[in-house]
Short mmCIF file of C-alpha atoms in Angstrom, two decimals:
data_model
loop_
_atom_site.label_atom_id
_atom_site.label_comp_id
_atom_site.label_asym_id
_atom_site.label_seq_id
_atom_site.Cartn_x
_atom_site.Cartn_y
_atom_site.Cartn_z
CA UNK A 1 0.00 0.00 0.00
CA UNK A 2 3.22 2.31 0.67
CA UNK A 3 4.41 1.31 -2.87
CA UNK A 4 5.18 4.22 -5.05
CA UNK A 5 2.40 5.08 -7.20
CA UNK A 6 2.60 7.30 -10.92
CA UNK A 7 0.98 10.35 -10.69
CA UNK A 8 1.00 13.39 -12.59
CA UNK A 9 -0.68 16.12 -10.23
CA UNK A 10 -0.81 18.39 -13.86
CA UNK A 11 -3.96 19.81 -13.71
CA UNK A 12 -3.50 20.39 -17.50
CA UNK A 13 -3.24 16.24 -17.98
CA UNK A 14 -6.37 15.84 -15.74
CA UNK A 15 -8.56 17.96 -17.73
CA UNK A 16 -7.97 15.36 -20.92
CA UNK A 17 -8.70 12.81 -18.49
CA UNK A 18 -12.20 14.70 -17.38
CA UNK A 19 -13.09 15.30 -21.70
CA UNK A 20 -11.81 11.78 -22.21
CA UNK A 21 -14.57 10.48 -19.97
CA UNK A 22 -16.89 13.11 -20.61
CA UNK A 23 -16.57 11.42 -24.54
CA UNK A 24 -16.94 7.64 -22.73
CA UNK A 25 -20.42 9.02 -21.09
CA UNK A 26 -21.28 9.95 -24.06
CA UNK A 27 -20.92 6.79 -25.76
CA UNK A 28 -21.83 4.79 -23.13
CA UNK A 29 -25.59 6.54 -22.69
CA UNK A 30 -26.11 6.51 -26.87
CA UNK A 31 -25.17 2.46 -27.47
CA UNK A 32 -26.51 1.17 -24.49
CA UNK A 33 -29.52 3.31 -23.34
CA UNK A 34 -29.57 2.68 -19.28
CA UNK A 35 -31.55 5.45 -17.50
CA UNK A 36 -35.06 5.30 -19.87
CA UNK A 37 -32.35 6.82 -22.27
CA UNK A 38 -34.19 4.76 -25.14
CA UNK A 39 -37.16 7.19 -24.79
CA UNK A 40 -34.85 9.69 -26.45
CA UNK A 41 -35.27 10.50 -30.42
CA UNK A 42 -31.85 10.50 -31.82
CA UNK A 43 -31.71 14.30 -31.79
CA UNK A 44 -32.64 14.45 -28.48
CA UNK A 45 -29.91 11.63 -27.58
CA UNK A 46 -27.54 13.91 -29.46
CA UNK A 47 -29.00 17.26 -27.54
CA UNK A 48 -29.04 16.06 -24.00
CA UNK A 49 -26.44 13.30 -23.46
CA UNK A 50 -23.51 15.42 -24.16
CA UNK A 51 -25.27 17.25 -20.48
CA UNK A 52 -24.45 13.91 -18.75
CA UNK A 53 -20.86 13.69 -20.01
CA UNK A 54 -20.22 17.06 -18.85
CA UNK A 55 -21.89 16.40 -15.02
CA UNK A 56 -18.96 13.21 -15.23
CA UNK A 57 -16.22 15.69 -16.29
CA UNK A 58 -17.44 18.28 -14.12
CA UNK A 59 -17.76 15.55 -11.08
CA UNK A 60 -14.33 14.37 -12.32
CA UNK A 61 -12.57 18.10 -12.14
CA UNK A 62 -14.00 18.73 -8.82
CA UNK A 63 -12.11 15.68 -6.98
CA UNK A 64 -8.95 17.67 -7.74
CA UNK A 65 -9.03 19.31 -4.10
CA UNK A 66 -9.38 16.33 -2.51
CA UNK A 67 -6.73 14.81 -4.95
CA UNK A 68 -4.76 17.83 -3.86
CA UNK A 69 -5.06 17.34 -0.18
CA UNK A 70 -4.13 13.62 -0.84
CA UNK A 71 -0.35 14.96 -2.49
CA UNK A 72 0.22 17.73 0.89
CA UNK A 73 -0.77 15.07 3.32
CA UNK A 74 1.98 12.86 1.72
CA UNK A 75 4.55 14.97 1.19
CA UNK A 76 4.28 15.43 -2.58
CA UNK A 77 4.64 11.92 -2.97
CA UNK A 78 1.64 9.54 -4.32
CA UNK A 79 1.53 5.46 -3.19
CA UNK A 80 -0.73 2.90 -3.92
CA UNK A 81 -2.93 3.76 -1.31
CA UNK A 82 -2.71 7.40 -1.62
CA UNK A 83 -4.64 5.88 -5.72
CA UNK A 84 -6.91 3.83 -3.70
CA UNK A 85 -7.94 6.85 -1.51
CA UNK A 86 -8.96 9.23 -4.49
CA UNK A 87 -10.46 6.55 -6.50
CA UNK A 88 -12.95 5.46 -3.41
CA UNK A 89 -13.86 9.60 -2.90
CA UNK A 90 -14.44 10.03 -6.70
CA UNK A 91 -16.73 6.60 -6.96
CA UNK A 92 -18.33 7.97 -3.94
CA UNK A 93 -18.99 11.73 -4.95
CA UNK A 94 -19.75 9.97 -8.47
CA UNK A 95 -22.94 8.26 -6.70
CA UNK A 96 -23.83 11.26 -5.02
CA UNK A 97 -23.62 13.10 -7.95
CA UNK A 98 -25.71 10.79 -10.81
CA UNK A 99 -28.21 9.94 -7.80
CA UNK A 100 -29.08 13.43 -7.40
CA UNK A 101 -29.43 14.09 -11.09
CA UNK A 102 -31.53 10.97 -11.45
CA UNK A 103 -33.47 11.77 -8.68
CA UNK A 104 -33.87 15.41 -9.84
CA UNK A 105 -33.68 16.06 -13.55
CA UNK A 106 -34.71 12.61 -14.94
CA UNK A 107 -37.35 11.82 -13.04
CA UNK A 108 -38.60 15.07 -11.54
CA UNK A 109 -42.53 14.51 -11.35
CA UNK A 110 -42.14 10.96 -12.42
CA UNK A 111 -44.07 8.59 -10.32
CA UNK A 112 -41.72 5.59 -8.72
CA UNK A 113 -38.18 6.15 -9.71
CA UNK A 114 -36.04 3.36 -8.81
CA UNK A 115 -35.41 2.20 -5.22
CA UNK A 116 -31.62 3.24 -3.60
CA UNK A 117 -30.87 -0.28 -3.81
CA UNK A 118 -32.20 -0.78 -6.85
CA UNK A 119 -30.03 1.85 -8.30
CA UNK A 120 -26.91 0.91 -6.90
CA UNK A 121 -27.06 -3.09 -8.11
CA UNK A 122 -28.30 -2.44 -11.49
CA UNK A 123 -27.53 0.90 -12.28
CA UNK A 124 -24.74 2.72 -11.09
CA UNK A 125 -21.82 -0.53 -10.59
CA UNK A 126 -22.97 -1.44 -13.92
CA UNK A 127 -22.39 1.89 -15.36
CA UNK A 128 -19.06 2.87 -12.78
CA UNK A 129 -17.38 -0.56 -13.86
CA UNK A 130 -16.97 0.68 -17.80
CA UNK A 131 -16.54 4.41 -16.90
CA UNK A 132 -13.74 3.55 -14.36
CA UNK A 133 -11.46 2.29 -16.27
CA UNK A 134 -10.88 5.26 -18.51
CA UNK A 135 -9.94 7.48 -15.64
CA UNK A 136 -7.52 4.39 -14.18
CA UNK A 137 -5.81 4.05 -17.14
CA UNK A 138 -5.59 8.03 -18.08
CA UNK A 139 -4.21 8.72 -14.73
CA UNK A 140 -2.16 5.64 -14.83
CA UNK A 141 -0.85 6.51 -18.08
CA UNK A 142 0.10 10.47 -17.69
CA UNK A 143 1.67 9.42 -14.16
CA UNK A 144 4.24 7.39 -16.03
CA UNK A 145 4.26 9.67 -19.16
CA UNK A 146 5.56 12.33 -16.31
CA UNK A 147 7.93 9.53 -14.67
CA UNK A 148 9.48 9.29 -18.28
CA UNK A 149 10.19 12.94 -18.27
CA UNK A 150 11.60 13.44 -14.84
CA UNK A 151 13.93 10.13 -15.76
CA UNK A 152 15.26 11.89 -19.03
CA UNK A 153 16.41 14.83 -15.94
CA UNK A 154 18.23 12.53 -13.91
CA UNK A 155 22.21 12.60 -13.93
CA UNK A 156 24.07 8.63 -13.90
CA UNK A 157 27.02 9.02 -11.31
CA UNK A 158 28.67 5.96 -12.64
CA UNK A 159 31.18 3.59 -10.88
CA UNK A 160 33.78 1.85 -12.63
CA UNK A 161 33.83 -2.25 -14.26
CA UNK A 162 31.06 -3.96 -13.08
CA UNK A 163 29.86 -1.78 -10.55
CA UNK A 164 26.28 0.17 -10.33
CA UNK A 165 25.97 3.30 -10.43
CA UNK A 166 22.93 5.97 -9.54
CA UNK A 167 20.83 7.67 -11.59
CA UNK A 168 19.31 10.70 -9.53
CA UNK A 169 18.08 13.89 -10.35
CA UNK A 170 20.76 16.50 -9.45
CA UNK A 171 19.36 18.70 -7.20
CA UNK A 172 18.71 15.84 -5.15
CA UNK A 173 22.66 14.99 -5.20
CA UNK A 174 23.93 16.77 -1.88
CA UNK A 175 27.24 16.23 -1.08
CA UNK A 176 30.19 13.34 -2.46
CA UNK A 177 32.89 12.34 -0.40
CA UNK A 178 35.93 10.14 -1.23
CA UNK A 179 36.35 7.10 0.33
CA UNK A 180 39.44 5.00 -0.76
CA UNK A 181 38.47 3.97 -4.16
CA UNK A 182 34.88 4.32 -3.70
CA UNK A 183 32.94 7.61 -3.37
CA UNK A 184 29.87 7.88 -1.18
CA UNK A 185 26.96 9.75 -2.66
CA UNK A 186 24.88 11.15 0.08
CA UNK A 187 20.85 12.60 -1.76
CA UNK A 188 17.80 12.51 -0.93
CA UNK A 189 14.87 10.56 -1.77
CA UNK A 190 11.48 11.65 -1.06
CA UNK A 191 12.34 13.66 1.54
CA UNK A 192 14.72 10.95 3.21
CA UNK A 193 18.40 10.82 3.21
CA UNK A 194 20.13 8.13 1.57
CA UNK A 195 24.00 6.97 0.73
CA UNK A 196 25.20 4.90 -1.66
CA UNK A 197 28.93 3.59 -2.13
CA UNK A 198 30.04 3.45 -5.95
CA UNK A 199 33.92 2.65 -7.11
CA UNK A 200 34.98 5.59 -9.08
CA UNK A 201 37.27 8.40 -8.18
CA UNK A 202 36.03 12.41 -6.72
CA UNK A 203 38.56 13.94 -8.91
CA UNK A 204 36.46 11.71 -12.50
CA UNK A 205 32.84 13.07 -10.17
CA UNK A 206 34.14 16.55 -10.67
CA UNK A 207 34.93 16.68 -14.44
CA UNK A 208 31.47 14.82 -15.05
CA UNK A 209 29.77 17.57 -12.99
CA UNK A 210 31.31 20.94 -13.08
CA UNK A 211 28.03 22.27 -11.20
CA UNK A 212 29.79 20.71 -7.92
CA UNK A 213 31.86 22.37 -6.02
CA UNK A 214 35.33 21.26 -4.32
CA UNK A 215 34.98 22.23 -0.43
CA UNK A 216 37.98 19.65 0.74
CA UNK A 217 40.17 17.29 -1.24
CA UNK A 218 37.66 14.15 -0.13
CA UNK A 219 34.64 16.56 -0.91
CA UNK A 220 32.14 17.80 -3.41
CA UNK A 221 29.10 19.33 -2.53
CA UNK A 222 25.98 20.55 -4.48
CA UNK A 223 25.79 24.56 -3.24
CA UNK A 224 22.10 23.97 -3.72
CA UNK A 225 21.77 21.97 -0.61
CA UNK A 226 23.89 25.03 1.11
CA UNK A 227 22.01 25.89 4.24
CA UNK A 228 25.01 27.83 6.34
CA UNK A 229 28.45 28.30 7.26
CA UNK A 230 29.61 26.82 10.66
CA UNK A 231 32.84 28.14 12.09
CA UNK A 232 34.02 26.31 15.11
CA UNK A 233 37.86 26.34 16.67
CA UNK A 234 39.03 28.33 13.54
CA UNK A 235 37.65 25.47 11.55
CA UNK A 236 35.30 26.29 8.48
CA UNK A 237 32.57 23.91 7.28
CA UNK A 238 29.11 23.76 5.65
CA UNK A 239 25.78 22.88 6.77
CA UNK A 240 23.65 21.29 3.72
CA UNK A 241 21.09 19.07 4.13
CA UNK A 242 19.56 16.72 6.43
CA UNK A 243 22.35 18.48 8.94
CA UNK A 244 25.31 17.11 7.17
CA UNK A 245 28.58 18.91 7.88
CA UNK A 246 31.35 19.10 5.38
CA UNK A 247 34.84 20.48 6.00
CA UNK A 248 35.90 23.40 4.49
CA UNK A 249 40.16 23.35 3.65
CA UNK A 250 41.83 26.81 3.88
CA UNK A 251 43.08 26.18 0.05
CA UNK A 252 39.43 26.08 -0.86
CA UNK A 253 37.98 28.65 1.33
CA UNK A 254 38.04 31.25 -0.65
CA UNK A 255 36.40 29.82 -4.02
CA UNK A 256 33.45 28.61 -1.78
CA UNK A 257 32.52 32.03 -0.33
CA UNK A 258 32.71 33.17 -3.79
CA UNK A 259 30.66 30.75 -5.07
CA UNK A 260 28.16 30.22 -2.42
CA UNK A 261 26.33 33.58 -2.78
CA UNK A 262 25.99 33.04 -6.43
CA UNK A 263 24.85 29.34 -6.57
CA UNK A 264 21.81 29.87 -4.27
CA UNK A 265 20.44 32.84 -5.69
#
C-alpha cells in the first residue's frame, strides 16, 4: 500500500482525463440506453447526453481538491494507497452526484423512480465498472508519461567495471565524499536521506559535474543543498542538508565564499 504510485498532479493532464470520460459518457448513454435513455429521439440523444458527459467531467474536475489534499498530506509523494484513496472519494462523490441528477432532472414529477438499492445493483456498478477504467488508465498513463520525463532529468554518477551506479536527479545529489576507491553519494529521496557507495574516483565526479563544487580534497558538494556556514575552533565547514557537515580546507575557502552567494540565488 506504501508502494510508489505514478501520478501526474498536472492539472492540465487531468482535464484530458475529465473530456476523455466526458466522450466515454457519451458513448456509453447513446449504445446502451440505461436510464429510460431509449425514450430519447436521436436528436434528443444527441441534444441532451452530451449534459451527462459534462456532469462526469465536471464531477471528475472537482475531486482535484481532494486529490490535492491527498499529495500535501503525503509529502508530494503519491503510493498505492494514496490511488486507492482518491479513486474510493471520486466513486463515492460519483454516486452522489448521478443519484441526485436521477433523482432530480430525470425523473422530476415521475411517479416511482427506482429504489436506492435498486439503483446501486443495477444501475450505477454497472455503469461505474466501464466508466472507471478510462480514468484508471488516463491517470495511470500520464503518471508514467511524467515519470518518463523526470527520468530523461536525472544525472548517472557511474562507478567503474562492473559496478552500479545511480541515476538521480541533481538537485537531489547533496554532497560526495571520497572514500578509498569508492565515493559515497549522500541525496535525498522523497524527503529521506540516503547513501550509496560506488567505485569511481572524486577527482572523474568533478569533471562529469562541473556544477559541484570542491569544499575539501575528499569533498564535493551541491551549493544547492547550502544551508550555512559553521565556524568552530578556527575550523570552516558547511551545513547542507539533512544536517550534514562538510569540511571546508583553507586552500578552498576562498572559491566557496565566492561561489556560495551566487549558486543559491
Amino acid at each position: 500500500m506504501n508502494k510508489h504510485y505514478p501520478f501526474d498532479p498536472s492539472l492540465k493532464h487531468h482535464m484530458f482525463i475529465a473530456l476523455g470520460l466526458a466522450l466515454w459518457i457519451f458513448a456509453f448513454l447513446y449504445f446502451t440506453e440505461p436510464l429510460d435513455v431509449d425514450e430519447f429521439g436521436d436528436t434528443e440523444k444527441l441534444i441532451y447526453l452530451p449534459f451527462y458527459g459534462l456532469g462526469g467531467a465536471i464531477s471528475y474536475l472537482m475531486m482535484m481538491p481532494v486529490q490535492r489534499w491527498i499529495w500535501k498530506r503525503s509529502n508530494s509523494n503519491w503510493y498505492v494507497k494514496s490511488e486507492l484513496l482518491f479513486l474510493v472519494s471520486f466513486v463515492v462523490w460519483a454516486l452522489i452526484v448521478t443519484r441526485s441528477v436521477y433523482l432530480y432532472v430525470v425523473m422530476v414529477d415521475e411517479p416511482n423512480p427506482y429504489s436506492f438499492g435498486y439503483y446501486i445493483g443495477n444501475v450505477f456498478f454497472p455503469a461505474i465498472s466501464v466508466l472507471l477504467p478510462i480514468v484508471i488508465i488516463g491517470r495511470w498513463a500520464f503518471g508514467k508519461y511524467r515519470e518518463k520525463q523526470y527520468e530523461d532529468q536525472k544525472i548517472e554518477i557511474q562507478g567503474e567495471g562492473t559496478y552500479e551506479g545511480l541515476r538521480i536527479f541533481f538537485n537531489d545529489l547533496i554532497c560526495v565524499k571520497a572514500d578509498d576507491n569508492y565515493v559515497e553519494v549522500s541525496y535525498s529521496e522523497h524527503g529521506e536521506l540516503k547513501k550509496q557507495l560506488i567505485r569511481n574516483r572524486l577527482t572523474k565526479i568533478s569533471e562529469s559535474f562541473p556544477e559541484l563544487l570542491r569544499t575539501h580534497r575528499s569533498y564535493l558538494i551541491n551549493p544547492y543543498h547550502f544551508k550555512q556556514y559553521k565556524n568552530a575552533s578556527g575550523k570552516l565547514s558547511l551545513v547542507l542538508h539533512s544536517e550534514i557537515e562538510v569540511p571546508v580546507s583553507k586552500s578552498y575557502s576562498a572559491a566557496v565564499k565566492e561561489a556560495i552567494p551566487l549558486a543559491t540565488k
